[in-house]
Tab-separated table of C-alpha atoms in Angstrom:
chain	number	residue	atom	x	y	z
A	1	UNK	CA	1.641	18.956	-16.912
A	2	UNK	CA	4.662	16.920	-17.958
A	3	UNK	CA	2.938	14.367	-20.207
A	4	UNK	CA	4.381	10.860	-20.292
A	5	UNK	CA	1.765	9.319	-22.598
A	6	UNK	CA	1.032	6.534	-20.113
A	7	UNK	CA	-0.869	6.115	-16.875
A	8	UNK	CA	1.488	6.595	-13.915
A	9	UNK	CA	0.420	4.947	-10.660
A	10	UNK	CA	2.067	5.304	-7.269
A	11	UNK	CA	0.887	2.119	-5.591
A	12	UNK	CA	1.568	3.105	-1.970
A	13	UNK	CA	1.804	6.499	-0.328
A	14	UNK	CA	0.250	8.430	2.544
A	15	UNK	CA	-1.308	11.891	2.609
A	16	UNK	CA	-1.780	14.094	5.656
A	17	UNK	CA	-3.608	17.331	4.768
A	18	UNK	CA	-3.445	18.660	8.346
A	19	UNK	CA	0.198	18.138	9.321
A	20	UNK	CA	1.881	17.227	6.027
A	21	UNK	CA	2.003	18.533	2.461
A	22	UNK	CA	-1.314	16.952	1.544
A	23	UNK	CA	-2.632	18.232	-1.763
A	24	UNK	CA	0.618	20.048	-2.534
A	25	UNK	CA	2.237	16.621	-2.739
A	26	UNK	CA	-0.489	15.489	-5.139
A	27	UNK	CA	0.089	18.590	-7.282
A	28	UNK	CA	3.814	17.777	-7.442
A	29	UNK	CA	2.970	14.237	-8.548
A	30	UNK	CA	0.661	15.521	-11.281
A	31	UNK	CA	3.095	18.200	-12.423
A	32	UNK	CA	5.708	15.539	-13.182
A	33	UNK	CA	3.229	13.331	-15.069
A	34	UNK	CA	1.542	11.269	-12.350
A	35	UNK	CA	-2.029	10.174	-12.948
A	36	UNK	CA	-3.195	7.657	-10.321
A	37	UNK	CA	-2.609	7.022	-6.602
A	38	UNK	CA	-3.291	4.295	-4.089
A	39	UNK	CA	-3.473	6.120	-0.771
A	40	UNK	CA	-2.958	3.972	2.310
A	41	UNK	CA	-4.285	5.163	5.657
A	42	UNK	CA	-1.572	6.374	7.984
A	43	UNK	CA	-0.903	4.233	11.078
A	44	UNK	CA	-3.728	4.898	13.512
A	45	UNK	CA	-1.504	6.432	16.193
A	46	UNK	CA	-0.179	8.990	13.693
A	47	UNK	CA	-3.731	10.319	13.525
A	48	UNK	CA	-4.124	10.356	17.303
A	49	UNK	CA	-6.141	7.141	17.518
A	50	UNK	CA	-5.123	4.618	20.207
A	51	UNK	CA	-7.938	2.088	19.840
A	52	UNK	CA	-9.475	-0.088	22.502
A	53	UNK	CA	-12.320	-1.245	20.270
A	54	UNK	CA	-12.408	-2.052	16.529
A	55	UNK	CA	-14.943	0.720	15.855
A	56	UNK	CA	-12.338	3.302	16.847
A	57	UNK	CA	-10.451	2.572	13.615
A	58	UNK	CA	-13.398	3.949	11.647
A	59	UNK	CA	-12.230	7.542	12.133
A	60	UNK	CA	-8.859	6.671	10.539
A	61	UNK	CA	-10.551	5.140	7.519
A	62	UNK	CA	-13.034	7.969	7.055
A	63	UNK	CA	-10.214	10.515	7.172
A	64	UNK	CA	-8.370	8.612	4.445
A	65	UNK	CA	-11.433	8.433	2.215
A	66	UNK	CA	-11.888	12.207	2.514
A	67	UNK	CA	-8.252	12.751	1.527
A	68	UNK	CA	-8.642	10.437	-1.466
A	69	UNK	CA	-11.720	12.271	-2.697
A	70	UNK	CA	-9.792	15.542	-2.630
A	71	UNK	CA	-6.771	13.984	-4.344
A	72	UNK	CA	-8.941	12.524	-7.104
A	73	UNK	CA	-10.187	16.014	-7.949
A	74	UNK	CA	-6.594	17.007	-8.795
A	75	UNK	CA	-5.511	13.924	-10.743
A	76	UNK	CA	-5.813	13.247	-14.490
A	77	UNK	CA	-6.913	9.774	-13.409
A	78	UNK	CA	-8.059	9.084	-9.863
A	79	UNK	CA	-7.022	7.885	-6.416
A	80	UNK	CA	-8.241	4.891	-4.437
A	81	UNK	CA	-8.076	4.223	-0.682
A	82	UNK	CA	-6.347	1.160	0.763
A	83	UNK	CA	-7.512	0.619	4.336
A	84	UNK	CA	-6.278	-1.551	7.157
A	85	UNK	CA	-4.363	-1.869	10.391
A	86	UNK	CA	-0.634	-1.278	10.409
A	87	UNK	CA	1.007	-4.503	11.624
A	88	UNK	CA	3.448	-2.753	13.967
A	89	UNK	CA	0.482	-1.632	16.067
A	90	UNK	CA	0.804	-4.982	17.817
A	91	UNK	CA	4.045	-3.814	19.411
A	92	UNK	CA	2.429	-0.655	20.761
A	93	UNK	CA	-0.486	-2.645	22.137
A	94	UNK	CA	1.655	-5.300	23.809
A	95	UNK	CA	4.692	-3.288	24.925
A	96	UNK	CA	3.055	0.028	25.816
A	97	UNK	CA	-0.521	-0.816	26.718
A	98	UNK	CA	-0.372	-4.242	28.332
A	99	UNK	CA	-2.327	-6.253	25.754
A	100	UNK	CA	-1.541	-9.913	25.342
A	101	UNK	CA	-0.538	-10.825	21.773
A	102	UNK	CA	-3.825	-12.684	21.395
A	103	UNK	CA	-5.920	-9.718	22.587
A	104	UNK	CA	-3.959	-7.364	20.334
A	105	UNK	CA	-4.547	-9.647	17.363
A	106	UNK	CA	-8.277	-9.769	18.121
A	107	UNK	CA	-8.471	-5.963	18.162
A	108	UNK	CA	-6.464	-5.650	14.944
A	109	UNK	CA	-8.547	-8.279	13.154
A	110	UNK	CA	-11.637	-6.392	14.271
A	111	UNK	CA	-10.172	-3.235	12.748
A	112	UNK	CA	-9.711	-5.091	9.469
A	113	UNK	CA	-13.360	-6.108	9.586
A	114	UNK	CA	-14.310	-2.433	9.888
A	115	UNK	CA	-12.057	-1.645	6.909
A	116	UNK	CA	-13.758	-4.442	4.993
A	117	UNK	CA	-17.084	-2.632	5.367
A	118	UNK	CA	-15.721	0.273	3.332
A	119	UNK	CA	-14.469	-2.086	0.622
A	120	UNK	CA	-17.847	-3.841	0.525
A	121	UNK	CA	-19.556	-0.467	0.070
A	122	UNK	CA	-17.239	0.497	-2.792
A	123	UNK	CA	-15.564	3.282	-0.800
A	124	UNK	CA	-12.158	1.572	-0.694
A	125	UNK	CA	-10.243	-0.614	-3.103
A	126	UNK	CA	-8.191	-3.013	-0.984
A	127	UNK	CA	-7.113	-4.021	2.512
A	128	UNK	CA	-3.786	-3.452	4.262
A	129	UNK	CA	-2.255	-5.956	6.690
A	130	UNK	CA	0.983	-7.848	7.306
A	131	UNK	CA	3.406	-8.492	10.132
A	132	UNK	CA	6.302	-6.638	11.795
A	133	UNK	CA	9.303	-6.021	9.552
A	134	UNK	CA	11.685	-6.417	12.500
A	135	UNK	CA	12.603	-9.346	14.726
A	136	UNK	CA	9.838	-9.971	17.233
A	137	UNK	CA	9.171	-12.654	19.790
A	138	UNK	CA	7.415	-15.776	18.464
A	139	UNK	CA	4.111	-14.990	20.180
A	140	UNK	CA	3.990	-11.592	18.446
A	141	UNK	CA	4.798	-13.083	15.043
A	142	UNK	CA	2.282	-15.904	15.467
A	143	UNK	CA	-0.456	-13.441	16.423
A	144	UNK	CA	0.480	-11.167	13.512
A	145	UNK	CA	0.310	-14.059	11.070
A	146	UNK	CA	-3.196	-14.843	12.295
A	147	UNK	CA	-4.258	-11.240	11.668
A	148	UNK	CA	-2.803	-11.421	8.158
A	149	UNK	CA	-4.649	-14.669	7.465
A	150	UNK	CA	-7.870	-12.984	8.574
A	151	UNK	CA	-7.188	-10.250	6.019
A	152	UNK	CA	-6.939	-12.913	3.327
A	153	UNK	CA	-10.266	-14.421	4.416
A	154	UNK	CA	-11.950	-11.038	4.266
A	155	UNK	CA	-10.423	-10.330	0.856
A	156	UNK	CA	-11.870	-13.554	-0.537
A	157	UNK	CA	-15.357	-12.495	0.539
A	158	UNK	CA	-14.798	-9.011	-0.895
A	159	UNK	CA	-12.960	-10.108	-4.054
A	160	UNK	CA	-10.268	-7.545	-3.355
A	161	UNK	CA	-6.498	-7.374	-2.943
A	162	UNK	CA	-4.432	-7.194	0.230
A	163	UNK	CA	-1.363	-4.969	0.505
A	164	UNK	CA	1.223	-6.356	2.908
A	165	UNK	CA	3.770	-4.695	5.160
A	166	UNK	CA	6.335	-7.387	6.079
A	167	UNK	CA	10.027	-7.957	6.522
A	168	UNK	CA	12.235	-7.410	3.503
A	169	UNK	CA	12.651	-10.631	1.546
A	170	UNK	CA	12.932	-12.054	-1.940
A	171	UNK	CA	10.854	-15.145	-1.131
A	172	UNK	CA	7.486	-14.898	0.586
A	173	UNK	CA	6.029	-17.994	-1.020
A	174	UNK	CA	4.683	-19.221	2.312
A	175	UNK	CA	2.532	-16.108	2.676
A	176	UNK	CA	1.199	-16.525	-0.863
A	177	UNK	CA	0.344	-20.123	-0.011
A	178	UNK	CA	-1.557	-19.003	3.097
A	179	UNK	CA	-3.615	-16.698	0.891
A	180	UNK	CA	-4.295	-19.404	-1.678
A	181	UNK	CA	-5.261	-21.875	1.062
A	182	UNK	CA	-8.049	-19.448	1.944
A	183	UNK	CA	-9.128	-18.972	-1.664
A	184	UNK	CA	-7.264	-15.749	-2.505
A	185	UNK	CA	-5.078	-15.893	-5.596
A	186	UNK	CA	-1.497	-14.808	-5.000
A	187	UNK	CA	-1.883	-12.163	-7.700
A	188	UNK	CA	-4.222	-10.398	-5.238
A	189	UNK	CA	-1.460	-10.276	-2.605
A	190	UNK	CA	0.840	-7.254	-2.992
A	191	UNK	CA	4.063	-6.842	-1.039
A	192	UNK	CA	4.628	-3.162	-0.255
A	193	UNK	CA	8.236	-1.866	-0.085
A	194	UNK	CA	9.519	-4.705	-2.250
A	195	UNK	CA	12.829	-5.248	-3.933
A	196	UNK	CA	12.984	-5.819	-7.667
A	197	UNK	CA	12.479	-9.571	-7.403
A	198	UNK	CA	10.001	-11.462	-5.230
A	199	UNK	CA	8.703	-15.023	-5.123
A	200	UNK	CA	5.113	-15.352	-3.942
A	201	UNK	CA	3.160	-12.072	-3.839
A	202	UNK	CA	3.215	-9.321	-6.446
A	203	UNK	CA	6.036	-6.891	-5.630
A	204	UNK	CA	5.299	-3.210	-5.202
A	205	UNK	CA	8.817	-2.040	-5.922
A	206	UNK	CA	10.346	0.920	-4.138
A	207	UNK	CA	11.165	3.334	-6.944
A	208	UNK	CA	14.930	3.273	-6.702
A	209	UNK	CA	16.766	2.713	-9.976
A	210	UNK	CA	18.574	-0.466	-8.957
A	211	UNK	CA	15.375	-2.163	-7.792
A	212	UNK	CA	13.426	-1.009	-10.829
A	213	UNK	CA	16.112	-2.234	-13.214
A	214	UNK	CA	15.756	-5.740	-11.791
A	215	UNK	CA	11.956	-5.613	-12.061
A	216	UNK	CA	12.054	-4.198	-15.598
A	217	UNK	CA	14.439	-6.900	-16.780
A	218	UNK	CA	12.096	-9.634	-15.574
A	219	UNK	CA	8.862	-10.704	-17.220
A	220	UNK	CA	7.006	-10.706	-13.896
A	221	UNK	CA	4.171	-8.453	-12.735
A	222	UNK	CA	5.256	-5.520	-10.571
A	223	UNK	CA	4.063	-2.146	-9.340
A	224	UNK	CA	5.912	1.032	-8.402
A	225	UNK	CA	5.657	3.029	-5.178
A	226	UNK	CA	7.270	5.690	-3.021
A	227	UNK	CA	5.856	5.012	0.461
A	228	UNK	CA	5.763	8.809	0.800
A	229	UNK	CA	4.948	9.309	4.500
A	230	UNK	CA	3.870	13.006	4.385
A	231	UNK	CA	5.238	13.675	7.862
A	232	UNK	CA	6.816	17.086	8.588
A	233	UNK	CA	8.858	15.499	11.378
A	234	UNK	CA	10.452	13.137	8.829
A	235	UNK	CA	10.930	15.341	5.752
A	236	UNK	CA	13.544	13.132	4.086
A	237	UNK	CA	11.959	9.803	4.950
A	238	UNK	CA	11.467	7.281	2.146
A	239	UNK	CA	10.783	8.793	-1.319
A	240	UNK	CA	9.035	11.981	-2.410
A	241	UNK	CA	5.829	12.237	-4.477
A	242	UNK	CA	7.688	13.224	-7.659
A	243	UNK	CA	9.699	10.002	-7.702
A	244	UNK	CA	7.410	7.582	-9.549
A	245	UNK	CA	6.799	9.827	-12.578
A	246	UNK	CA	10.497	10.653	-12.684
A	247	UNK	CA	11.388	6.952	-12.649
A	248	UNK	CA	8.800	6.220	-15.342
A	249	UNK	CA	10.496	8.805	-17.549
A	250	UNK	CA	13.862	7.167	-16.828
A	251	UNK	CA	12.509	3.696	-17.656
A	252	UNK	CA	11.110	4.985	-20.940
A	253	UNK	CA	14.426	6.646	-21.795
A	254	UNK	CA	16.148	3.314	-21.101
A	255	UNK	CA	13.831	1.534	-23.540
A	256	UNK	CA	11.627	-0.207	-20.993
A	257	UNK	CA	8.261	0.678	-22.536
A	258	UNK	CA	6.939	-2.841	-21.933
A	259	UNK	CA	7.925	-2.736	-18.265
A	260	UNK	CA	6.205	0.618	-17.818
A	261	UNK	CA	3.014	-0.792	-19.291
A	262	UNK	CA	3.340	-3.858	-17.075
A	263	UNK	CA	3.711	-1.747	-13.924
A	264	UNK	CA	1.099	0.902	-14.646
A	265	UNK	CA	-1.566	-0.832	-16.745
A	266	UNK	CA	-1.312	-4.633	-16.667
A	267	UNK	CA	-0.399	-5.283	-13.030
A	268	UNK	CA	-2.940	-2.815	-11.585
A	269	UNK	CA	-5.597	-4.678	-13.589
A	270	UNK	CA	-4.264	-8.037	-12.416
A	271	UNK	CA	-3.931	-7.229	-8.720
A	272	UNK	CA	-6.756	-4.744	-8.145
A	273	UNK	CA	-9.045	-5.106	-11.171
A	274	UNK	CA	-8.631	-1.403	-11.985
A	275	UNK	CA	-8.291	0.137	-15.436
A	276	UNK	CA	-5.750	2.953	-15.330
A	277	UNK	CA	-6.322	3.793	-19.009
A	278	UNK	CA	-10.112	3.979	-18.892
A	279	UNK	CA	-9.992	6.120	-15.745
A	280	UNK	CA	-7.852	8.812	-17.358
A	281	UNK	CA	-9.941	11.924	-17.810
A	282	UNK	CA	-12.815	10.743	-15.625
């Protein structure tokens, strides 16, 4: 193991042990100094699930939990599942399957309620929701925003965080205000695939040097991620599993020890109430 003398958390990646690299990706992460993972369920259709009822999402979530258990056995720390409904499902439901936006939103919110059961039982750490990252017709965006608001309501009851997939932006204050209006502190709202600076939610910064430099130079909470998709049909997509530990080493070499602690110890505690130091060696 390439020791870095700090917890190293990848806040958002996917693992597919059947079609992708699966545990080999986890071994690469560990070999470079990685210690902790937040594993987000793959979009339901990538696992062959085209739901008509909320209960049909359960298979997706159970598969993810199994993957996380296996990953945890390989890590110096541990992995946690983040479960939810990918927001671009609404396009598949409306455009390909004839759902109205309202019916699609009802199904997706029901899927979130199934995911919430796993959080309530301690089998998952957080929820995943959001809205399309591309331009969509107003009815689609309105329905997606209602699904996201339902995720915030569930998170309040569960006392958990929500990871968001949204459009790229440096100001998502309105979304943070929607969460707070429902009783969820904005520090429990995490924007996946973020740039180095973000108003509103906590940014989970894509681990590219230019974005990380901006985040490190600030005094704001942030996390680091790869969004590794583990898809053999998209081998070069997004970032690989070695990236976060490599970028942590780079940040340390650049003198950003405080930023590394902020991203891998302080912000995980703030957003998710997890202790990445205490869970080393579990």
